[in-house]
C-alpha positions as YAML, in Angstrom:
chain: A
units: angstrom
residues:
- id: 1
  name: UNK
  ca: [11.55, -0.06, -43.74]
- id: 2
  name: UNK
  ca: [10.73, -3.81, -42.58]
- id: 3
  name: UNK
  ca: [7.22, -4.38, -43.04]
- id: 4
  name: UNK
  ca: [5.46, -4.98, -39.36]
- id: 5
  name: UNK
  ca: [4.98, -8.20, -38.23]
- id: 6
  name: UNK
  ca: [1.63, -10.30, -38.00]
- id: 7
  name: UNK
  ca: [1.95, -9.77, -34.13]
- id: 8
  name: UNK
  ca: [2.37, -6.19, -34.45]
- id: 9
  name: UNK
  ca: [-0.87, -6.27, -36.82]
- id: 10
  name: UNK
  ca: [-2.57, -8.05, -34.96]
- id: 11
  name: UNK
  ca: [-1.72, -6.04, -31.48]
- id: 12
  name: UNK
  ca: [-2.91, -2.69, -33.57]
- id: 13
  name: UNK
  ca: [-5.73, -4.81, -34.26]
- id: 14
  name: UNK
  ca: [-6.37, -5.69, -30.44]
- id: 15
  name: UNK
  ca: [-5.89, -1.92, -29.42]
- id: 16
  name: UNK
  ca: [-8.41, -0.12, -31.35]
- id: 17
  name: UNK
  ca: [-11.31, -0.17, -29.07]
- id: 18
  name: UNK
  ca: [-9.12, -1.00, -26.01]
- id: 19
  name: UNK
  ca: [-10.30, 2.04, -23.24]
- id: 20
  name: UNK
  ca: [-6.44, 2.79, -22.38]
- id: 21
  name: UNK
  ca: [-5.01, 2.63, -26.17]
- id: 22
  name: UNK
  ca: [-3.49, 5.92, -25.92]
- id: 23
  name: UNK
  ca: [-1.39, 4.88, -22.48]
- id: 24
  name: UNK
  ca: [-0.38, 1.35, -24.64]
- id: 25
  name: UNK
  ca: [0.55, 3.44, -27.43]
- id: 26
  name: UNK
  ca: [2.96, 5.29, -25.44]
- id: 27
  name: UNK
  ca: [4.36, 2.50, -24.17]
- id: 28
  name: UNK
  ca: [5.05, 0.91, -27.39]
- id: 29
  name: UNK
  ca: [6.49, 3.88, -28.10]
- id: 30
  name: UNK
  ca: [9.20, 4.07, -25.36]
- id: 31
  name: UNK
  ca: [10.28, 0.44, -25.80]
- id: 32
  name: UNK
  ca: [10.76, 1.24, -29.44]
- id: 33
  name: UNK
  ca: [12.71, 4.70, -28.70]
- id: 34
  name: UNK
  ca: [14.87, 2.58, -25.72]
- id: 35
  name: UNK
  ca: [15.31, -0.21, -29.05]
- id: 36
  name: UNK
  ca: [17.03, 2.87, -31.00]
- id: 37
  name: UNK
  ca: [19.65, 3.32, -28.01]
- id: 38
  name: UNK
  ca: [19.92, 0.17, -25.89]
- id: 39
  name: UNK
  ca: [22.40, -1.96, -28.26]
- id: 40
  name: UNK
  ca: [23.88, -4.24, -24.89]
- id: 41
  name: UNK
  ca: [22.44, -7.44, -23.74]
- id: 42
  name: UNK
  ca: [22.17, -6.56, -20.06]
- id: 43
  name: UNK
  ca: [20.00, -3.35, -21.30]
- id: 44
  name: UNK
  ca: [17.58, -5.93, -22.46]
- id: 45
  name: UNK
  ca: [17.73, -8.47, -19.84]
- id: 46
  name: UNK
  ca: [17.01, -5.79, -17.53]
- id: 47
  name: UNK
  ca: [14.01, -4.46, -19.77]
- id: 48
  name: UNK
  ca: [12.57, -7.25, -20.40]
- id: 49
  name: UNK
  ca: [12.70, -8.84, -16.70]
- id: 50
  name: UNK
  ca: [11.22, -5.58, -15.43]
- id: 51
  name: UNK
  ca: [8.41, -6.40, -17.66]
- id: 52
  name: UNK
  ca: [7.95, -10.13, -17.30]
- id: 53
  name: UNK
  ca: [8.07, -8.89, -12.96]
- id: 54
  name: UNK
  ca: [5.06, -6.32, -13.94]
- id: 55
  name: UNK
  ca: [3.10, -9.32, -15.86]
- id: 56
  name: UNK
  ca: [3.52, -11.47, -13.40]
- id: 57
  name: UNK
  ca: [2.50, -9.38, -10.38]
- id: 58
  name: UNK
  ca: [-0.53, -7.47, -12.44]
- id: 59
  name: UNK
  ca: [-2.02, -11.20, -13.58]
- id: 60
  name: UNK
  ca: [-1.38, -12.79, -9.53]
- id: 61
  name: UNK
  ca: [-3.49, -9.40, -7.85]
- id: 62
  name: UNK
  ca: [-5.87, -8.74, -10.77]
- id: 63
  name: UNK
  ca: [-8.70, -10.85, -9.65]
- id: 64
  name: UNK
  ca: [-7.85, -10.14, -5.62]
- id: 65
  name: UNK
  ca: [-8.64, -6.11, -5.76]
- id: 66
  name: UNK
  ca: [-11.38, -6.03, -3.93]
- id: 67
  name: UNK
  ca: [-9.78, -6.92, -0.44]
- id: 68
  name: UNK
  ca: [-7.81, -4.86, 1.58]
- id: 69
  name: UNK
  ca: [-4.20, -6.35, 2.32]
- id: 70
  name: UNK
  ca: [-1.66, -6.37, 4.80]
- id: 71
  name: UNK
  ca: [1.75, -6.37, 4.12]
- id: 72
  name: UNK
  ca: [4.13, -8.03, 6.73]
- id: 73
  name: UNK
  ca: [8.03, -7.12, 7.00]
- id: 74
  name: UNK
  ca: [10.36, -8.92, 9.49]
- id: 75
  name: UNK
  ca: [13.42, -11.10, 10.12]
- id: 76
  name: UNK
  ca: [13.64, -14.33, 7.94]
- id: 77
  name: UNK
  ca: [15.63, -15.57, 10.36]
- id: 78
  name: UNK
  ca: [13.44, -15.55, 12.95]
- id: 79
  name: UNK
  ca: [12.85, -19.43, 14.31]
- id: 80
  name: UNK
  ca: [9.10, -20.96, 14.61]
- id: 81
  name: UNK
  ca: [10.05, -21.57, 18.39]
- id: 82
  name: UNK
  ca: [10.51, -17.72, 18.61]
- id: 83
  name: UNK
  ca: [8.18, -15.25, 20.16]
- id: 84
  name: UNK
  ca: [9.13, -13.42, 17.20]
- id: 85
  name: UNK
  ca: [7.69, -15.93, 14.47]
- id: 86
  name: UNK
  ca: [4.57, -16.51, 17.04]
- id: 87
  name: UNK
  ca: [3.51, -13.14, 16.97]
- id: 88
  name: UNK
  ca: [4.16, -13.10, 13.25]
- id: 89
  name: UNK
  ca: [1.89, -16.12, 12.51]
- id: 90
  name: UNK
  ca: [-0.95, -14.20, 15.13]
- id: 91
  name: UNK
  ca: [-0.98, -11.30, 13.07]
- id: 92
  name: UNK
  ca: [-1.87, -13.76, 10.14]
- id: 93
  name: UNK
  ca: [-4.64, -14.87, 12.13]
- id: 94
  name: UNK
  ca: [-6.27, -11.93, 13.62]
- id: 95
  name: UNK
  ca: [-5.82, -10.27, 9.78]
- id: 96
  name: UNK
  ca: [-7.70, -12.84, 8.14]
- id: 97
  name: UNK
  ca: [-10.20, -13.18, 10.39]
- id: 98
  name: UNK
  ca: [-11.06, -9.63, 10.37]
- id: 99
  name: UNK
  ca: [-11.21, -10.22, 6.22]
- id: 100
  name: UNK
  ca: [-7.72, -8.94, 5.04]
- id: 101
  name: UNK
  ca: [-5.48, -10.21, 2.85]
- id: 102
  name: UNK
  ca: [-1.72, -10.99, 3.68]
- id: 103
  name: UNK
  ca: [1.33, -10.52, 1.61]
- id: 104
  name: UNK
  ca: [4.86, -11.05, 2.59]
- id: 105
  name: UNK
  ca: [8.14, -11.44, 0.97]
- id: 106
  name: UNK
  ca: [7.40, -15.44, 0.78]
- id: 107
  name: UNK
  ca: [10.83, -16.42, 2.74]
- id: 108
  name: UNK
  ca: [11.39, -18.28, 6.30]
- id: 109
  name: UNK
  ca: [11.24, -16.72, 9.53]
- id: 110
  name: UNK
  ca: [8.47, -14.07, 10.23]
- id: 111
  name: UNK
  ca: [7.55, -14.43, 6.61]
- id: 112
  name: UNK
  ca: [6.48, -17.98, 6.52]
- id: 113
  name: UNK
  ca: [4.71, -17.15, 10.23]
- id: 114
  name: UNK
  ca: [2.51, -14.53, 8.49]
- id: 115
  name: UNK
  ca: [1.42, -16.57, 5.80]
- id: 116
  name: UNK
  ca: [1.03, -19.87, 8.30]
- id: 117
  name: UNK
  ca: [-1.38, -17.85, 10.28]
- id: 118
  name: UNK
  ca: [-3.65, -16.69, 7.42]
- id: 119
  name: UNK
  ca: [-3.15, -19.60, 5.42]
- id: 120
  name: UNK
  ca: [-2.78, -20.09, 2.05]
- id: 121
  name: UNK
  ca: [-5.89, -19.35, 0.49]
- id: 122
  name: UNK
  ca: [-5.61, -15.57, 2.30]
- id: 123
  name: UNK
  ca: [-1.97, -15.38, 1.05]
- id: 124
  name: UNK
  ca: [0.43, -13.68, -1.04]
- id: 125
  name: UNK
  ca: [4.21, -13.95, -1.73]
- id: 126
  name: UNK
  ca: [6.22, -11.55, -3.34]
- id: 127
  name: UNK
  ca: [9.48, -13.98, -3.69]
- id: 128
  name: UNK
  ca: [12.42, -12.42, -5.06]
- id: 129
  name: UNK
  ca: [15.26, -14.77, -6.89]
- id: 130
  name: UNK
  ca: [18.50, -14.05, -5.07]
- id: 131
  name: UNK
  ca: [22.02, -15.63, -6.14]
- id: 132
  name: UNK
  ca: [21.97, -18.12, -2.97]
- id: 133
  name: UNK
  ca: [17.90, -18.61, -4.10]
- id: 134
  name: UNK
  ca: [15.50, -17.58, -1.74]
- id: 135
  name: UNK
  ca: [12.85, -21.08, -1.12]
- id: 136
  name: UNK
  ca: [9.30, -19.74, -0.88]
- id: 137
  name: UNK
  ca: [7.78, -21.05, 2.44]
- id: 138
  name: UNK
  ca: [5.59, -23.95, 1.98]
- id: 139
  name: UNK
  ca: [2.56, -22.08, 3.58]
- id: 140
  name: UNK
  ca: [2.47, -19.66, 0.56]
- id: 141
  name: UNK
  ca: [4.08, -21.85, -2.09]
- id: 142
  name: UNK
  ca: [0.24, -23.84, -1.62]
- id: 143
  name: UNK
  ca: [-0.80, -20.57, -2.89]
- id: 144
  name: UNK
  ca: [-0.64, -21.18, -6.46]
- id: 145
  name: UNK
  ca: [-1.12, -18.32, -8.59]
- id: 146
  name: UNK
  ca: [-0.62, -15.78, -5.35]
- id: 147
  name: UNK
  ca: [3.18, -16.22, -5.17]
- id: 148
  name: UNK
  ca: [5.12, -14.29, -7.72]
- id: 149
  name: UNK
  ca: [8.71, -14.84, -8.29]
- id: 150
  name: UNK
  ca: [10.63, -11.22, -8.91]
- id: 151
  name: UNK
  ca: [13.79, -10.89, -10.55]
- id: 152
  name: UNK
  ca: [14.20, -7.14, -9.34]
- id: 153
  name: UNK
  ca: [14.11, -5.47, -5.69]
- id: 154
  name: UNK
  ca: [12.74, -2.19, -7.74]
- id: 155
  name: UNK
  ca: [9.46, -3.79, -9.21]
- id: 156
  name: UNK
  ca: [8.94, -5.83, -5.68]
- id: 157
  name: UNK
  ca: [9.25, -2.79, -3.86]
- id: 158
  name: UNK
  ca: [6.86, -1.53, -5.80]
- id: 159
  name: UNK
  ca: [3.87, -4.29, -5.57]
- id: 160
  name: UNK
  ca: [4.49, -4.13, -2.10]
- id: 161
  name: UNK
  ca: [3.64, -0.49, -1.73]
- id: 162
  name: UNK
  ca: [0.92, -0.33, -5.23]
- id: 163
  name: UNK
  ca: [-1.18, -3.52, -2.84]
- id: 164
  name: UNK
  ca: [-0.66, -3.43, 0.50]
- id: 165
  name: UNK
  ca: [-3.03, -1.52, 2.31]
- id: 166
  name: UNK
  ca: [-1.13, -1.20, 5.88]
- id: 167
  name: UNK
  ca: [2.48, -2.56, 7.07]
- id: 168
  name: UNK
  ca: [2.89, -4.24, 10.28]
- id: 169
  name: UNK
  ca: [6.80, -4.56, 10.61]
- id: 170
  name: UNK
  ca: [8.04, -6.76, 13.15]
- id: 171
  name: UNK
  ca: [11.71, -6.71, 14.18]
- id: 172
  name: UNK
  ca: [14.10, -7.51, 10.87]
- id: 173
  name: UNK
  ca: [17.24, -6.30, 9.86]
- id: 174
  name: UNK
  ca: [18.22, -4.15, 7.16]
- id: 175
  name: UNK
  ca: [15.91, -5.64, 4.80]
- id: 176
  name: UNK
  ca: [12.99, -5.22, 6.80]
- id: 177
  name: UNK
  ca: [14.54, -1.30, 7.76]
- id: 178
  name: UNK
  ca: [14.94, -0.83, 3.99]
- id: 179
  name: UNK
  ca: [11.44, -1.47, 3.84]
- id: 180
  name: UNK
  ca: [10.06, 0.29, 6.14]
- id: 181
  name: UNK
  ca: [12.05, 3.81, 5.04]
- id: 182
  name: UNK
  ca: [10.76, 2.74, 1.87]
- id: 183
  name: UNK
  ca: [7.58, 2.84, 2.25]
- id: 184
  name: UNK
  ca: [7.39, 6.63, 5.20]
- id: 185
  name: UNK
  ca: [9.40, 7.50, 2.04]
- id: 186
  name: UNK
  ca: [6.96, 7.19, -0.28]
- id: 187
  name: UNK
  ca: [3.89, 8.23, 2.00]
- id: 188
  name: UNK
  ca: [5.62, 11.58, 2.80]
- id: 189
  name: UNK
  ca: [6.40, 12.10, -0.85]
- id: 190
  name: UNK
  ca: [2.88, 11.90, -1.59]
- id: 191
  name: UNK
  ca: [4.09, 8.86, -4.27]
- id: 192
  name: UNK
  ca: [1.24, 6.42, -2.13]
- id: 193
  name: UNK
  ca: [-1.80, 7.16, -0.60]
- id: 194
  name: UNK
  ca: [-1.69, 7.45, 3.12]
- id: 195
  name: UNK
  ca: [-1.76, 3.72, 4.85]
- id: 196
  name: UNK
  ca: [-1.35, 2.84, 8.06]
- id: 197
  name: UNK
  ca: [2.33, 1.74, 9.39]
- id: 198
  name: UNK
  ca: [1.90, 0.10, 12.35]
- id: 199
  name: UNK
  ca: [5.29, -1.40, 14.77]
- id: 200
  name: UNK
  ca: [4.98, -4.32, 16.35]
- id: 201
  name: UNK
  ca: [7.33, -6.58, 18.76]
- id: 202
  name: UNK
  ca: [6.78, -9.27, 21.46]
- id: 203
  name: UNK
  ca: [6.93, -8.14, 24.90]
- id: 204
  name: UNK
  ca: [10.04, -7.21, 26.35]
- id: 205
  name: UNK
  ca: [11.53, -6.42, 23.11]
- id: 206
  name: UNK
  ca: [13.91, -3.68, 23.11]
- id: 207
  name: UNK
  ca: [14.08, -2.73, 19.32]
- id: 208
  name: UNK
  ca: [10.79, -0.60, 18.66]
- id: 209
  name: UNK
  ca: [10.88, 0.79, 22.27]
- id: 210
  name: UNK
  ca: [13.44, 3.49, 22.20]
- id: 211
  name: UNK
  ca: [15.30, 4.02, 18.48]
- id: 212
  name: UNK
  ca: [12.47, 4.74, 16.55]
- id: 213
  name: UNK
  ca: [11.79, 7.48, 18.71]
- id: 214
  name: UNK
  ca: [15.34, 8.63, 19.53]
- id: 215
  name: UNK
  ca: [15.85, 8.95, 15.44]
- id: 216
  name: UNK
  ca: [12.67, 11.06, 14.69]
- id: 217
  name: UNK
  ca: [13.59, 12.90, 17.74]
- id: 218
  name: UNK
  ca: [16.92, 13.76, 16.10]
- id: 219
  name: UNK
  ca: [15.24, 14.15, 12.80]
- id: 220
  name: UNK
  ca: [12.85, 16.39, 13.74]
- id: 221
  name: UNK
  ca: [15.06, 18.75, 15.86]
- id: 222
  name: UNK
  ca: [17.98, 19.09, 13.30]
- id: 223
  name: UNK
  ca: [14.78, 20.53, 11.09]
- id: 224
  name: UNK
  ca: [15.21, 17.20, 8.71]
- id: 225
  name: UNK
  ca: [11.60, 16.18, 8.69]
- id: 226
  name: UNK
  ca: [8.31, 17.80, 9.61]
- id: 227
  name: UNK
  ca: [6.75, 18.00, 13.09]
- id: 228
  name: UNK
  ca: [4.20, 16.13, 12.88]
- id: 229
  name: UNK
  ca: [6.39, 13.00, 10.81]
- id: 230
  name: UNK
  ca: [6.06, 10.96, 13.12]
- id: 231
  name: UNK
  ca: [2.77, 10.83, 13.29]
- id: 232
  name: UNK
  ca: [3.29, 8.30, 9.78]
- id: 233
  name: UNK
  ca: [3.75, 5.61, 12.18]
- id: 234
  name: UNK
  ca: [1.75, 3.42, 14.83]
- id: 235
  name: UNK
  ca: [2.80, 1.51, 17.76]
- id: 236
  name: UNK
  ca: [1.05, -2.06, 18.76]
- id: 237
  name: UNK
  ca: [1.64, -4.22, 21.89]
- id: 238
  name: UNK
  ca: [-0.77, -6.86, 20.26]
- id: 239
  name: UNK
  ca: [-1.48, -8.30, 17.05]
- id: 240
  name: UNK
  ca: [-4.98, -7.74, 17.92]
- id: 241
  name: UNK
  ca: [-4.41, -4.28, 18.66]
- id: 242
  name: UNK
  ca: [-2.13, -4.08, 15.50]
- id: 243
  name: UNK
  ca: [-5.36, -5.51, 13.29]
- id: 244
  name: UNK
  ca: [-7.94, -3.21, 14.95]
- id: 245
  name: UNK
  ca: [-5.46, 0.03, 14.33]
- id: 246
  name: UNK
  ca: [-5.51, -0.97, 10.69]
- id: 247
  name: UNK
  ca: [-9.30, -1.55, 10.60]
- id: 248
  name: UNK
  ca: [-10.03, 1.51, 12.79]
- id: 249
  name: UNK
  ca: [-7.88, 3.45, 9.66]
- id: 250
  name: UNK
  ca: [-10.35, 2.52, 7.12]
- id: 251
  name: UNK
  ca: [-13.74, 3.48, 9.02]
- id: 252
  name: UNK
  ca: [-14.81, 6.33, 7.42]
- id: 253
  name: UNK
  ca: [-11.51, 7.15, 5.17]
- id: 254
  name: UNK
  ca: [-11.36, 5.32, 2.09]
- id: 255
  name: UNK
  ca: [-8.26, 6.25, 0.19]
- id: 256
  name: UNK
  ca: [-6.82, 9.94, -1.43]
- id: 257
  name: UNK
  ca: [-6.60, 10.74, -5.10]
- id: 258
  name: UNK
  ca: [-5.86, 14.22, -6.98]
- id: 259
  name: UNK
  ca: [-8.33, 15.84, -8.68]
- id: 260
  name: UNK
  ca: [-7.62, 19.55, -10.66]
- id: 261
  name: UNK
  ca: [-4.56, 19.95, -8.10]
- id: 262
  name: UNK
  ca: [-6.84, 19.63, -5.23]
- id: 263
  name: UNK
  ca: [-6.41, 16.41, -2.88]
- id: 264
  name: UNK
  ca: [-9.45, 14.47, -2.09]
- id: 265
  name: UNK
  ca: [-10.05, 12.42, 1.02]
- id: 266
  name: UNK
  ca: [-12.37, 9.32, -0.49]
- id: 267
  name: UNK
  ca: [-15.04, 8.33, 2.50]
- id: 268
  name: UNK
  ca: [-17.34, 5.51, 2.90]
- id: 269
  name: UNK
  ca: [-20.25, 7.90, 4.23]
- id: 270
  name: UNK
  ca: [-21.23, 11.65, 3.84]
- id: 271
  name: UNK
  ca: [-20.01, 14.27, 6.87]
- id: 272
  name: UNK
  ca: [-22.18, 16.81, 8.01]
- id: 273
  name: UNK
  ca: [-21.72, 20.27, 8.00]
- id: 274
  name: UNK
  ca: [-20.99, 20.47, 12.14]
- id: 275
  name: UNK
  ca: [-18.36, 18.11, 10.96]
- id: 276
  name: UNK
  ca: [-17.16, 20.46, 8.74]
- id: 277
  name: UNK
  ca: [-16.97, 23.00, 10.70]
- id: 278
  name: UNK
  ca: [-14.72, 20.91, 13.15]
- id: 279
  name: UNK
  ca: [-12.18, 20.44, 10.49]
- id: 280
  name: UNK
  ca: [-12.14, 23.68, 9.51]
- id: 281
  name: UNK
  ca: [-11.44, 25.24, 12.85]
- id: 282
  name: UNK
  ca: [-8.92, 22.16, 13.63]
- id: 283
  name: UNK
  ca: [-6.64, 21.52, 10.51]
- id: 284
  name: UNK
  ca: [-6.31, 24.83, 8.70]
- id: 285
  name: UNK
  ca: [-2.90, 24.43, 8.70]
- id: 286
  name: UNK
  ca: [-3.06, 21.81, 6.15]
- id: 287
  name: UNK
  ca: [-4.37, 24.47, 3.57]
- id: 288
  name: UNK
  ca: [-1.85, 26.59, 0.84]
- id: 289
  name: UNK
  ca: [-5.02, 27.99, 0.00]
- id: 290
  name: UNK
  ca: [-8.95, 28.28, 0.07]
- id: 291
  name: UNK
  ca: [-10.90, 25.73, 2.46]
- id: 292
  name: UNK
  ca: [-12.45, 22.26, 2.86]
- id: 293
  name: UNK
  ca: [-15.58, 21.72, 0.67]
- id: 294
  name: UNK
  ca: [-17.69, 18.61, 1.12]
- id: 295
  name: UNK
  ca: [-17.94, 16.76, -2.50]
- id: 296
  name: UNK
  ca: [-18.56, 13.57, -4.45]
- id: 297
  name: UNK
  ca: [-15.59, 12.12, -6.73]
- id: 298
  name: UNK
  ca: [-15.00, 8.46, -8.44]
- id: 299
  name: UNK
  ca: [-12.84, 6.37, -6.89]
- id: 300
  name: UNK
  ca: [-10.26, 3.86, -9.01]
- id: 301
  name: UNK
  ca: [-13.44, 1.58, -9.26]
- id: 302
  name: UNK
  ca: [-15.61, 4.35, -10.76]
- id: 303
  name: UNK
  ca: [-18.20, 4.56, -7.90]
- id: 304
  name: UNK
  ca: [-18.95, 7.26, -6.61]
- id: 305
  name: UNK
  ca: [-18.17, 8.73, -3.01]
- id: 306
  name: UNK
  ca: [-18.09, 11.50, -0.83]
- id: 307
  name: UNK
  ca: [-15.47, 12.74, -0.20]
- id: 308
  name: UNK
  ca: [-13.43, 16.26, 1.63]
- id: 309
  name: UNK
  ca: [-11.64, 18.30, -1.03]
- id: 310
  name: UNK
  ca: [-8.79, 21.14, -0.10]
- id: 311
  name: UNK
  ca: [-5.80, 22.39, -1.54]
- id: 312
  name: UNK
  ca: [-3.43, 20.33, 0.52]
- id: 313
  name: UNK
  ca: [0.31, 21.81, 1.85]
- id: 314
  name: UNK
  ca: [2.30, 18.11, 1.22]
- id: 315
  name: UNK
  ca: [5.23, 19.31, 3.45]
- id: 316
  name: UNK
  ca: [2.17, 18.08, 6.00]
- id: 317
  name: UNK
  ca: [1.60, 14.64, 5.73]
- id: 318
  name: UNK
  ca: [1.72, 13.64, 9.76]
- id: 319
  name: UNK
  ca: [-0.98, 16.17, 9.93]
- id: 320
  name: UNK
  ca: [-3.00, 15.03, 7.38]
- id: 321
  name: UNK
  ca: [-2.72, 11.65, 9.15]
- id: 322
  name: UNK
  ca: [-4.34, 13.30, 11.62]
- id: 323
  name: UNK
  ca: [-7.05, 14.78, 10.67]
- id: 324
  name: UNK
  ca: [-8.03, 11.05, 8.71]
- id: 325
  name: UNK
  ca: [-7.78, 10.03, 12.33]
- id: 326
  name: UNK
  ca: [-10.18, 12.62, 13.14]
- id: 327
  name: UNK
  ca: [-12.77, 11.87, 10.64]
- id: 328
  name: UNK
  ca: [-12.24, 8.41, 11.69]
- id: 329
  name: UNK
  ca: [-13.76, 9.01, 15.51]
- id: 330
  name: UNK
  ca: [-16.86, 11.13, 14.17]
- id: 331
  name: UNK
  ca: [-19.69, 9.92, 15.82]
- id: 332
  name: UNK
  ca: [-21.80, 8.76, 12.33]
- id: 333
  name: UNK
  ca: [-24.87, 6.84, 11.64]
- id: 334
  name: UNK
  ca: [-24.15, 3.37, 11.23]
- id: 335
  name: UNK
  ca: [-24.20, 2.28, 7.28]
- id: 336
  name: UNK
  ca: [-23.05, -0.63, 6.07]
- id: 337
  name: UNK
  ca: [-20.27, 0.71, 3.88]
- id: 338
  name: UNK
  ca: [-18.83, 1.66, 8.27]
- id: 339
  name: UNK
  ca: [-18.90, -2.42, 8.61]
- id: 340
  name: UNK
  ca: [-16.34, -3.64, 6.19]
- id: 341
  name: UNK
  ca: [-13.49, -1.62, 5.91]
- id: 342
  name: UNK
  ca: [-11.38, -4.69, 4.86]
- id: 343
  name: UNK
  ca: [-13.06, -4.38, 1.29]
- id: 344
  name: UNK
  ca: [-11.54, -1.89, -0.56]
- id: 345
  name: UNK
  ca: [-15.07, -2.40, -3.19]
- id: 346
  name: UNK
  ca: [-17.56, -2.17, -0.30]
- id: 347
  name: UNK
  ca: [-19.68, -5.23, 0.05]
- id: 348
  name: UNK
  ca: [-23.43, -4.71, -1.37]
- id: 349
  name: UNK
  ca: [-25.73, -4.34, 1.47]
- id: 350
  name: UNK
  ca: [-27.83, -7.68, 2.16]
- id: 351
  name: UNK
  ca: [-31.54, -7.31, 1.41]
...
């Protein structure tokens, strides 16, 4: 056997104390097991791109966690003179100004409007590298490090979904569709934690107004997705309105996570036990088993919250979007964590 390279050594070296060695490890591990199989060139240029795409993304959003983001899907053919690309670049606007983030796919048309509106310093493009070469709009190519060039759909997809915190999908084609089955997809999987998805057109705009509708109708009645599916997306007429559903979403919910097979809704401030006592006698339909219990649990940042705990039925993910929508219109005492729910890391209260 070939004796292991300095790098290798050195990497060992590097891992010893590192606080997620094991999960590196197993890495390692499968890229040497794939090495013992994958003998063809393309098996590598795909493995390796894949890779260089999850470098690339990790390094742009490591420093930008703390801030919620909106993610903004539409036609990249849309025209600046176009109430279309207008209402695109407003959402920009009224999402930075509230403190979001934006991301979009980094092309023309409602893209480039999005990223106009919040400018660059409150952008991100997710750019993917397409035979006839997508250009990166010059509103988020002044980005800098915040636009990321993919060489895969698969590991853009997935940065869209892993750091958005709420879509706002204008009208698109089928690359704004794919996106937006994408990501209900996901959310009623359970593979992402609920976020809002929130429809938006200009007035008069025929394309949100009946079909979404007519499908989940259709859906719903040929026994294809829950009842209460369709409660996974939001309608706006405004992109105020659009901006205020998002930050009305993140009030008092924080985010889910599992913990010992039970899910836990993360909040920014403890309920009482009347409140309690409301969910129990509204949403025990949402239970396989036992009943809500008021908790604490760490969130991804390791600070602690309260938080709802159950044993949650995933076949009902519309109604679990309803009862966060619930907890969101308890009457609580103000706190400051209420007052920014564009920070994902509440802000420190001021002295």
């Amino acid at each position: 056997m070939a004796p292991a390279s300095p790098s290798l050594e050195r990497l060992g070296d590097d891992l010893v104390d590192h606080p997620h060695r094991l999960l590196i490890e197993r890495s390692l591990h499968s890229i040497l097991e794939m090495a013992r199989i994958a003998d063809d060139t393309d098996d590598w240029r795909l493995i390796s791109g894949a890779l260089s795409d999850l470098h690339e993304a990790l390094a742009a959003f490591h420093s930008y966690r703390s801030t919620r983001k909106v993610a903004v899907f539409g036609s990249a053919r849309s025209l600046p003179q176009s109430s279309n690309y207008q209402l695109a670049e407003e959402v920009g606007r009224e999402a930075m100004a509230a403190g979001f983030e934006v991301i979009t796919g980094a092309g023309g048309g409602v893209m480039e409007a999005a990223n106009r509106g919040a400018g660059a310093e409150h952008s991100f493009g997710l750019n993917i590298q397409l035979p006839f070469e997508q250009d990166p709009n010059p509103y988020v190519t002044a980005a800098g490090d915040r636009l990321v060039h993919f060489r895969y759909f698969f590991t853009r997809k997935l940065f869209f979904l892993r750091e958005s915190d709420a879509l706002v999908v204008l009208p698109g084609g089928f690359g704004t569709l794919d996106e937006l089955f994408e990501a209900l997809t996901l959310i009623q999987t359970g593979r992402t934690a609920p976020i809002p998805v929130v429809l938006l057109a200009p007035p008069g705009h025929e394309l949100w107004q009946h079909w979404p509708q007519d499908l989940l109708t259709g859906l719903e009645r040929e026994g294809l997705i829950g009842p209460d599916d369709g409660d996974l997306i939001s309608r706006a007429d405004s992109a105020f309105e659009a901006i205020e559903l998002i930050r009305h979403f993140y009030r008092v919910f924080h985010t889910t996570r599992i913990n010992d097979d039970e899910l836990e809704l993360l909040l920014h401030v403890p309920l009482a036990e009347a409140d309690l006592l409301t969910i129990r006698s509204g949403f025990q339909d949402l239970l396989r088993s036992g009943d809500f219990k008021l908790g604490e649990s760490c969130d991804d940042n390791d600070r602690l919250r309260h938080c709802l705990r159950f044993d949650f039925d995933q076949r009902r993910v519309g109604r679990l979007y309803q009862l966060i929508a619930a907890i969101n219109a308890l009457d609580l005492p103000r706190s400051d964590d209420l007052l920014h729910p564009e920070q994902r890391s509440c802000l420190e209260p001021q002295p």
